[in-house]
PDB file of C-alpha atoms in Angstrom:
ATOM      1  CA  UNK G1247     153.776 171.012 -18.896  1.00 92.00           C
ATOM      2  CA  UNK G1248     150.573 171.120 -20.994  1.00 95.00           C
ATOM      3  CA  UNK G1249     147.950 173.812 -21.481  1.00 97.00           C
ATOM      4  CA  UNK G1250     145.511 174.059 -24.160  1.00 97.00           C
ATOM      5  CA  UNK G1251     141.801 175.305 -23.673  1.00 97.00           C
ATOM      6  CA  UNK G1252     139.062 176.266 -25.930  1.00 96.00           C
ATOM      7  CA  UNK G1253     137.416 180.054 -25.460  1.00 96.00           C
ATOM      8  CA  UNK G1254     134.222 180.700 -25.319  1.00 93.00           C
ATOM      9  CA  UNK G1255     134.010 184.325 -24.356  1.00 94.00           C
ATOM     10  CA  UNK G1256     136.707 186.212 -26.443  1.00 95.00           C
ATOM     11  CA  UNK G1257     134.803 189.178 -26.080  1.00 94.00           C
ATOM     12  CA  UNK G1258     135.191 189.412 -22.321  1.00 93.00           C
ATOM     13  CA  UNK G1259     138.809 187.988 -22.487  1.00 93.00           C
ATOM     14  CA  UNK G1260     139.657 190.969 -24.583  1.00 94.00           C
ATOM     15  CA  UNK G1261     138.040 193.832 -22.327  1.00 91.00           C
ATOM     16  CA  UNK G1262     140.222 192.492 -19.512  1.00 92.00           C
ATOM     17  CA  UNK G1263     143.789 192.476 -21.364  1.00 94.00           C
ATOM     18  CA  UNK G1264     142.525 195.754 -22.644  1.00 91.00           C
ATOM     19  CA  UNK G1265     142.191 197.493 -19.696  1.00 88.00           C
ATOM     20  CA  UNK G1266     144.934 195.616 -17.974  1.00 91.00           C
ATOM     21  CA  UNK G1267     147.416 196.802 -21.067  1.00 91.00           C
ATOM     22  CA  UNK G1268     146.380 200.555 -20.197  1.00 86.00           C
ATOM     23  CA  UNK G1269     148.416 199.954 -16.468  1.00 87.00           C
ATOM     24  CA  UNK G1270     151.398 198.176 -17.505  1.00 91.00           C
ATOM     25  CA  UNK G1271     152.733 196.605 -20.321  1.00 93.00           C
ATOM     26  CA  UNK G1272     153.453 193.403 -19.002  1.00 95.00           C
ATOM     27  CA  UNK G1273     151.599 190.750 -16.590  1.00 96.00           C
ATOM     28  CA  UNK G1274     151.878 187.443 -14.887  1.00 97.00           C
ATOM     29  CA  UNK G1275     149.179 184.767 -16.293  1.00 97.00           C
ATOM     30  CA  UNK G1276     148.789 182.413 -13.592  1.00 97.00           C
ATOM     31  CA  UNK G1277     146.607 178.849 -14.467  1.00 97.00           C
ATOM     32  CA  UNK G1278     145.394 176.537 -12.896  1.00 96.00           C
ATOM     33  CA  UNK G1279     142.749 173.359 -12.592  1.00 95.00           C
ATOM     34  CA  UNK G1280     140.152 176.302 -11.613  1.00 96.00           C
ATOM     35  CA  UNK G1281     140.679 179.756 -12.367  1.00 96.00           C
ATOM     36  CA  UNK G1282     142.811 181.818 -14.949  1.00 96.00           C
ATOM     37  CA  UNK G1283     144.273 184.886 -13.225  1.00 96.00           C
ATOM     38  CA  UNK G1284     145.698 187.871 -14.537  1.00 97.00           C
ATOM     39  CA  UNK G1285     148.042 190.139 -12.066  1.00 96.00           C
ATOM     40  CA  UNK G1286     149.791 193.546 -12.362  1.00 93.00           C
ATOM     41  CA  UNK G1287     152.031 194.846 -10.146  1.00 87.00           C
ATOM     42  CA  UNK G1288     152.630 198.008 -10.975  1.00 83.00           C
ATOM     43  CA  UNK G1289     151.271 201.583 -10.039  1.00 79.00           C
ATOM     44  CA  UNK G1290     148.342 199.623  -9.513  1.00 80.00           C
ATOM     45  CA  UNK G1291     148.021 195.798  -7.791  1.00 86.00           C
ATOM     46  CA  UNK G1292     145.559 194.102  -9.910  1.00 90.00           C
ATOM     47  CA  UNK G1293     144.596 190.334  -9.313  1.00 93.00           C
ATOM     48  CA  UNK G1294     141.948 189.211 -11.613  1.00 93.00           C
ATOM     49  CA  UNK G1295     140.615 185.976 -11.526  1.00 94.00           C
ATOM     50  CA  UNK G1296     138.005 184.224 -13.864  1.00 94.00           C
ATOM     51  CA  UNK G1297     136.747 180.863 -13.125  1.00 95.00           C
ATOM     52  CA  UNK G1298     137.979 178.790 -16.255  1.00 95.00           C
ATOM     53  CA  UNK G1299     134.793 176.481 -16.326  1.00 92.00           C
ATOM     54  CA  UNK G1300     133.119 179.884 -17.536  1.00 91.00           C
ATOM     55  CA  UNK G1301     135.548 181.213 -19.538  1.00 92.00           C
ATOM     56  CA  UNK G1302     136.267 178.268 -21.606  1.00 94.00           C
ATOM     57  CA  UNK G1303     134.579 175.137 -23.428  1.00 93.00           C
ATOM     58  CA  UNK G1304     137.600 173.182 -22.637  1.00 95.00           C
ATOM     59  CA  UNK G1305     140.103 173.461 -19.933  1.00 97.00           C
ATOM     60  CA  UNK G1306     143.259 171.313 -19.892  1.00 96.00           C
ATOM     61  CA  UNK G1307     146.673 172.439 -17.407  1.00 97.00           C
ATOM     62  CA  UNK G1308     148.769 169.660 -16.206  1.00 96.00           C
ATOM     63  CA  UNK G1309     151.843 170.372 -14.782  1.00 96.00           C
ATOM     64  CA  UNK G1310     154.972 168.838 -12.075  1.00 94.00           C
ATOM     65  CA  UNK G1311     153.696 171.846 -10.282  1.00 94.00           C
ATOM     66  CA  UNK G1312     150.751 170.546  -8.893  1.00 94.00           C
ATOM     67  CA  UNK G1313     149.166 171.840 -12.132  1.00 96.00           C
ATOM     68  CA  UNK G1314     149.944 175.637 -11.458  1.00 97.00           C
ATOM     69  CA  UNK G1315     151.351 177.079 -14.507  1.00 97.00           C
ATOM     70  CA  UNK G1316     152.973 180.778 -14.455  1.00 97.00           C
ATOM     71  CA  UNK G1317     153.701 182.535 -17.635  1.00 98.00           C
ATOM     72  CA  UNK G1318     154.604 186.412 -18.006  1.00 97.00           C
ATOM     73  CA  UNK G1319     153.515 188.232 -21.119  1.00 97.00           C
ATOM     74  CA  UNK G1320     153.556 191.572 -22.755  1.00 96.00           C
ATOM     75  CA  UNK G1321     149.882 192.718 -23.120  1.00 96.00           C
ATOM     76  CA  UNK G1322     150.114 194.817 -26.434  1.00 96.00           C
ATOM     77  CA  UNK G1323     150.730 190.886 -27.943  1.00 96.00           C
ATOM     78  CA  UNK G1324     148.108 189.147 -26.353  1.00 96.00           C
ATOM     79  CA  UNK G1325     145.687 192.238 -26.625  1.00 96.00           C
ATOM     80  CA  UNK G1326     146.320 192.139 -30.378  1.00 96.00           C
ATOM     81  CA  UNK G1327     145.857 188.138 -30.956  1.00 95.00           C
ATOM     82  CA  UNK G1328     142.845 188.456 -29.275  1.00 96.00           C
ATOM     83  CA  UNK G1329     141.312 191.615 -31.080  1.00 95.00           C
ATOM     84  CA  UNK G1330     142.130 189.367 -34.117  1.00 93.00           C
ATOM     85  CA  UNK G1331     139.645 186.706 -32.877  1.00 94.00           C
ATOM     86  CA  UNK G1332     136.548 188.927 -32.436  1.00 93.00           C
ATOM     87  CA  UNK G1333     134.621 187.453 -35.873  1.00 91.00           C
ATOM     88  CA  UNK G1334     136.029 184.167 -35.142  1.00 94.00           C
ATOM     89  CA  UNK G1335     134.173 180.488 -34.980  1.00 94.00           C
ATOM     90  CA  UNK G1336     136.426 178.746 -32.790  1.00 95.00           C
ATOM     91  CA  UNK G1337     139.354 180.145 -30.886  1.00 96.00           C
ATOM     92  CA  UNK G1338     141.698 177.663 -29.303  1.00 97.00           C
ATOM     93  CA  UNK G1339     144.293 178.574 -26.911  1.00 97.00           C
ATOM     94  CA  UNK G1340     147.531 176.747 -26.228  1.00 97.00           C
ATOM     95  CA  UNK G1341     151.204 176.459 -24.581  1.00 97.00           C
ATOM     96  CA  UNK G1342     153.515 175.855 -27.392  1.00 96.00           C
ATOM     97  CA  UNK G1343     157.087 175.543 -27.914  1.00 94.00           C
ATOM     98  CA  UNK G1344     159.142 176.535 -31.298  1.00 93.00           C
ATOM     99  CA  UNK G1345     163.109 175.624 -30.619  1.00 92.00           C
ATOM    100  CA  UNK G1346     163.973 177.016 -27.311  1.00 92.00           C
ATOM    101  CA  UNK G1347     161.026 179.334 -26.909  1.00 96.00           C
ATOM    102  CA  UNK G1348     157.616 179.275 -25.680  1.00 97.00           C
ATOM    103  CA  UNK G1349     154.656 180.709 -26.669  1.00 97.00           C
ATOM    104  CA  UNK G1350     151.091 181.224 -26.007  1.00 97.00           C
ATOM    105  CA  UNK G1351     149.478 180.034 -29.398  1.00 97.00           C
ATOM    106  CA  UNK G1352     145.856 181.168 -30.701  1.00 96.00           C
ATOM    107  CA  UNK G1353     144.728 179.291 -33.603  1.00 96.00           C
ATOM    108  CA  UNK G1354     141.671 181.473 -34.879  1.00 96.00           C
ATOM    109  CA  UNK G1355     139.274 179.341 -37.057  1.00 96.00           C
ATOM    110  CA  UNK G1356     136.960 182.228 -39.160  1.00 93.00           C
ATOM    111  CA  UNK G1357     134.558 181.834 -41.889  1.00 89.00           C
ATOM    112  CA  UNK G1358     133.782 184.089 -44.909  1.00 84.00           C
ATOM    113  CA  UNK G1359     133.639 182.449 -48.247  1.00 86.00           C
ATOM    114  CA  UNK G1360     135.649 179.811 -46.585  1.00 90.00           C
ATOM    115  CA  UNK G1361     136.857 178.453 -43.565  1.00 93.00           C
ATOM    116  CA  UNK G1362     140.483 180.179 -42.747  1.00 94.00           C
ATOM    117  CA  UNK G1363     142.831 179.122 -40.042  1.00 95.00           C
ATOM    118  CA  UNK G1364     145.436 181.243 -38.456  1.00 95.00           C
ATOM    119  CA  UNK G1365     147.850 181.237 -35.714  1.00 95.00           C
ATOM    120  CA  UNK G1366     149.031 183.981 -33.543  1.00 95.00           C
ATOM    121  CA  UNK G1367     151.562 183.375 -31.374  1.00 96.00           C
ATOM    122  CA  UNK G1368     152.307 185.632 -28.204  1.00 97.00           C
ATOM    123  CA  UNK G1369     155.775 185.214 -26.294  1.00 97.00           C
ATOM    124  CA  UNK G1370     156.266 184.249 -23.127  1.00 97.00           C
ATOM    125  CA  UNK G1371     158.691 183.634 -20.473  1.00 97.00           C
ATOM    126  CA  UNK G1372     157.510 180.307 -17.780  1.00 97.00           C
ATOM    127  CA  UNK G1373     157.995 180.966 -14.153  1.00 97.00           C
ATOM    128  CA  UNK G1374     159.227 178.160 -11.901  1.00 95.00           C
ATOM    129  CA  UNK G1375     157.626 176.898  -8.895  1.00 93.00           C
ATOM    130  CA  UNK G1376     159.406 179.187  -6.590  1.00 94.00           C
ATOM    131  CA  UNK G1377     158.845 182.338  -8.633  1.00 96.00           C
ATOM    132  CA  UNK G1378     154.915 181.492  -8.529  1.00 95.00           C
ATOM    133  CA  UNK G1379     155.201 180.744  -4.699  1.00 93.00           C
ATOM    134  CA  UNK G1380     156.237 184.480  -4.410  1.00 93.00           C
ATOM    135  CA  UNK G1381     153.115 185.787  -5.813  1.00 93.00           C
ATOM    136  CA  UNK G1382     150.831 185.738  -3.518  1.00 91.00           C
ATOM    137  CA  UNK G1383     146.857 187.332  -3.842  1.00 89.00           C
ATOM    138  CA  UNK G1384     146.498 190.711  -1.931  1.00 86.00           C
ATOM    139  CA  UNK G1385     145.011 190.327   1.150  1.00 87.00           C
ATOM    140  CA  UNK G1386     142.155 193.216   0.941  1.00 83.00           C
ATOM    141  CA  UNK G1387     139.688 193.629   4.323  1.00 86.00           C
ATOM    142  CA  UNK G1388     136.375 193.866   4.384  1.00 86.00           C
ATOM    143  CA  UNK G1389     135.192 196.769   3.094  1.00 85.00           C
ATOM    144  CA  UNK G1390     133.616 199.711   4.761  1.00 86.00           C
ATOM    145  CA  UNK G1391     130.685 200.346   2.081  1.00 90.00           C
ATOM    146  CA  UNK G1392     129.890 198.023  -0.885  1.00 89.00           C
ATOM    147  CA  UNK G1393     128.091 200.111  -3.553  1.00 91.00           C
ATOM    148  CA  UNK G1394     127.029 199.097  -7.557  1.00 93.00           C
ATOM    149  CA  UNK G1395     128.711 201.845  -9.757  1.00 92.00           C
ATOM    150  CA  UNK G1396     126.984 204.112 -12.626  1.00 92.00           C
ATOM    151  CA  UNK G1397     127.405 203.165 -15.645  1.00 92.00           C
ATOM    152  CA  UNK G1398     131.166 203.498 -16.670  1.00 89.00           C
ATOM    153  CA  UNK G1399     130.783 205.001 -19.606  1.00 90.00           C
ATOM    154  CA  UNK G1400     129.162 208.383 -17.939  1.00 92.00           C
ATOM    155  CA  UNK G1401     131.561 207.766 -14.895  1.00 94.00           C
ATOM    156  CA  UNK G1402     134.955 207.438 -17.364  1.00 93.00           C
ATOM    157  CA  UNK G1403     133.481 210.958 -18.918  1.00 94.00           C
ATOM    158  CA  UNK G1404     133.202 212.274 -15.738  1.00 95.00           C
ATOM    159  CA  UNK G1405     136.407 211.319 -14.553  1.00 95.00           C
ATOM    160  CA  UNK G1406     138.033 212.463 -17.315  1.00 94.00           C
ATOM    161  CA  UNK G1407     136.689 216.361 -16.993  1.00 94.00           C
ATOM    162  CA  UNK G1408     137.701 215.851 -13.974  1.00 95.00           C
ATOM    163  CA  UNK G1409     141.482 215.016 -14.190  1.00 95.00           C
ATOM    164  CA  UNK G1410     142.198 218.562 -16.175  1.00 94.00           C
ATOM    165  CA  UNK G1411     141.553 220.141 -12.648  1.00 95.00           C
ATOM    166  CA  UNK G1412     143.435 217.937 -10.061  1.00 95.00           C
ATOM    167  CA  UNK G1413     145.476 214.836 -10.433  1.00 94.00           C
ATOM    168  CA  UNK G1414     143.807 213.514  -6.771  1.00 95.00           C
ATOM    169  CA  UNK G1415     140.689 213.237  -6.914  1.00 97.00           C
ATOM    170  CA  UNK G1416     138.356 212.361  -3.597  1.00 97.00           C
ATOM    171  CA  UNK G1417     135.805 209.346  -3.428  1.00 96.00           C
ATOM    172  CA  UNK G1418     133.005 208.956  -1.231  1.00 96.00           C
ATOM    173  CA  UNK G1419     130.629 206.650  -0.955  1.00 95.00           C
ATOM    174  CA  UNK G1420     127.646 205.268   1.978  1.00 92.00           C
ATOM    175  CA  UNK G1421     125.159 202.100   2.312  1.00 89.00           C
ATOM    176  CA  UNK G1422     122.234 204.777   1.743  1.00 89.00           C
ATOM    177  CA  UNK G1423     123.118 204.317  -2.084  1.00 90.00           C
ATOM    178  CA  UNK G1424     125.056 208.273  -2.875  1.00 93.00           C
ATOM    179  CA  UNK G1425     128.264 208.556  -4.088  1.00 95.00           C
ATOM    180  CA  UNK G1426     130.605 211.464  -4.829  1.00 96.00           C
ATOM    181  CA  UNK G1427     133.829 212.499  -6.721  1.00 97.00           C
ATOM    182  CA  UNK G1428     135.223 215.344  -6.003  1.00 97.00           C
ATOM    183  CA  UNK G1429     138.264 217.534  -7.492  1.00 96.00           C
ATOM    184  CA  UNK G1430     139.199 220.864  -6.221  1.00 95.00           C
ATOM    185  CA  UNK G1431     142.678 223.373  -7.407  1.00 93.00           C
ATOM    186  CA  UNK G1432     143.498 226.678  -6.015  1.00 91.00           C
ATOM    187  CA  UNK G1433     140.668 228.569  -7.803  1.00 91.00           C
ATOM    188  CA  UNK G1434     137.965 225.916  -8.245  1.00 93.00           C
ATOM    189  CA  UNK G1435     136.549 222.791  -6.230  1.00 95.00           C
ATOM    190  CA  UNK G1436     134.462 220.742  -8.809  1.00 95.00           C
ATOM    191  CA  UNK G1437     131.767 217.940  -7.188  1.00 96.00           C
ATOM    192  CA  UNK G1438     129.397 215.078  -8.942  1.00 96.00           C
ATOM    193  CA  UNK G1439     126.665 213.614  -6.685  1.00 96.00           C
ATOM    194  CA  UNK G1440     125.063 210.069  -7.698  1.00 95.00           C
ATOM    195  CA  UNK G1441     122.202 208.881  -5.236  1.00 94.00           C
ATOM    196  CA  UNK G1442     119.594 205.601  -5.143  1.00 92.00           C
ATOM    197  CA  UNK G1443     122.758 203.312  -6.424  1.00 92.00           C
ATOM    198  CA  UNK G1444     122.235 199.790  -5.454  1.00 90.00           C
ATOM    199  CA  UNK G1445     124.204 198.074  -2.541  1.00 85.00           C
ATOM    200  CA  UNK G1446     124.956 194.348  -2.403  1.00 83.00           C
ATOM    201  CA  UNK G1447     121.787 192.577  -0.563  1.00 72.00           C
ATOM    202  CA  UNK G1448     119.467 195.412  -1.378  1.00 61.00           C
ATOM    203  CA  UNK G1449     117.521 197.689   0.651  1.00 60.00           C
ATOM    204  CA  UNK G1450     118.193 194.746   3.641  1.00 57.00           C
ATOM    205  CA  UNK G1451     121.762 195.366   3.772  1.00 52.00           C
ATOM    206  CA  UNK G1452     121.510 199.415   3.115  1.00 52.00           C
ATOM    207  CA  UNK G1453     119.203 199.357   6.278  1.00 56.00           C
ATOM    208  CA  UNK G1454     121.479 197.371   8.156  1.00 56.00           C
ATOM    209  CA  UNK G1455     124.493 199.489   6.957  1.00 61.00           C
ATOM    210  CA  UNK G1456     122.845 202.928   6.747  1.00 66.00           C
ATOM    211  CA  UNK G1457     125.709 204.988   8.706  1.00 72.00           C
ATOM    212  CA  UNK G1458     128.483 203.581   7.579  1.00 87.00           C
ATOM    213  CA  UNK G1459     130.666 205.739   4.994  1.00 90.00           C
ATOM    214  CA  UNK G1460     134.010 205.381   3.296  1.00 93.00           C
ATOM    215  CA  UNK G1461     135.862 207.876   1.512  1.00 94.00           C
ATOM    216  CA  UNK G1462     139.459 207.929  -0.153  1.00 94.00           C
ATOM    217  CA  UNK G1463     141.695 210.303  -2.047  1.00 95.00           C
ATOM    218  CA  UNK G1464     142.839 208.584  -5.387  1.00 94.00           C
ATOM    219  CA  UNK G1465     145.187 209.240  -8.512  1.00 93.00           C
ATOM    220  CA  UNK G1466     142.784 210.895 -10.867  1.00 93.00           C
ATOM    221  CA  UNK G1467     144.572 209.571 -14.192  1.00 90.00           C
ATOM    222  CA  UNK G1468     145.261 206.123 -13.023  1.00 87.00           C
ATOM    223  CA  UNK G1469     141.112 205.816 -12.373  1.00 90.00           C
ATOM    224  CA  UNK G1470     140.395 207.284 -15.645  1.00 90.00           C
ATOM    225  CA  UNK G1471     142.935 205.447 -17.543  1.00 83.00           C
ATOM    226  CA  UNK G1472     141.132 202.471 -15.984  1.00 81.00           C
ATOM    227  CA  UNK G1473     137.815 202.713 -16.426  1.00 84.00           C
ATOM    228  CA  UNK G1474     138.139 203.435 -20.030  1.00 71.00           C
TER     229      UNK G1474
END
């Protein structure tokens, strides 16, 4: 069982184990020849998939399991090797081994004065074939409406104000480009409109769409805690 690759985007890398780490402590890393995929099963399902051509320089996984390999670690770890390897000139990423236990090794090559090397290495327990074949990707229909989001910054404010009213919290969207959240409590119902938003395939596809609509009540903190 071999994996070693060499990152190019660290940055992005660490905004996804970042927010992942703010759902769940833990998560299965599942690689293979293609893609790198990140999954949390917790409060919230999250399946997150980057192509690994993208991701990294170099891409090497070889394994008896027709080159799947599973691993589960904790995400404060990884989050922290990685926020180590922000400044860095080359960050290489590998499966080691050190007696009996395995590890997900970062050598971080940075450069001040000199050139330092160092290696963080991140636990991990290996899944076998059968425990990968149990984790399967959601199967998610076709959506209703398809809309491009405000910027999260002003939407993770919003959503924030929001949660010291009502722990559900109501979204709405349509193809015509508005969306809405919505809170409301005994004494108070609090609303924030967005219009002209963007749709996938552009003023074709909100024509096409125009009356359909979608709304759904959601867990106020679990939204905020992810888009921060």
């Amino acid at each position: 069982m071999r994996f070693k690759a060499k990152i190019r985007h660290v940055a992005l890398l660490t905004k996804v184990v970042q927010t992942l780490d703010k759902m769940n402590k833990s998560c299965t890393l599942l690689l293979d020849p293609e893609n790198v995929s990140f999954v949390v099963n917790a409060d919230v399902v999250v399946w997150a998939s980057l192509v690994a051509k993208t991701l990294c320089e170099s891409y090497r996984v070889e394994s008896l399991n027709n080159n799947h390999i599973g691993l589960v670690v904790d995400l404060p770890f990884l989050l922290k090797a990685f926020r180590s390897a922000q400044t860095a000139i080359d960050v290489e990423i590998r499966l080691t081994k050190k007696g009996d236990m395995p590890f997900l090794s970062l050598v971080i090559t940075s450069q001040g004065a000199q050139v330092v090397t160092v290696t963080q290495d991140v636990p991990v327990t290996v899944l076998t074939g059968s425990q990968m074949r149990e984790i399967t990707e959601p199967q998610v229909p076709a959506p209703d409406v398809q809309i491009f989001l405000p910027q999260l910054k002003q939407l993770a404010s919003v959503v924030e104000r929001m949660t010291r009213v009502s722990d559900r919290l109501l979204l709405a969207a349509n193809m015509t480009g508005e969306f809405t959240l919505k809170v409301e409590s005994d004494v108070v119902s609090i609303a924030t409109f967005y219009t002209k938003l963007s749709t996938p395939g552009g003023d074709q596809a909100q024509t096409a769409r125009v009356s359909q609509s979608a709304e759904a009540w959601v867990d106020a903190k679990q939204l905020s805690r992810i888009l921060y």
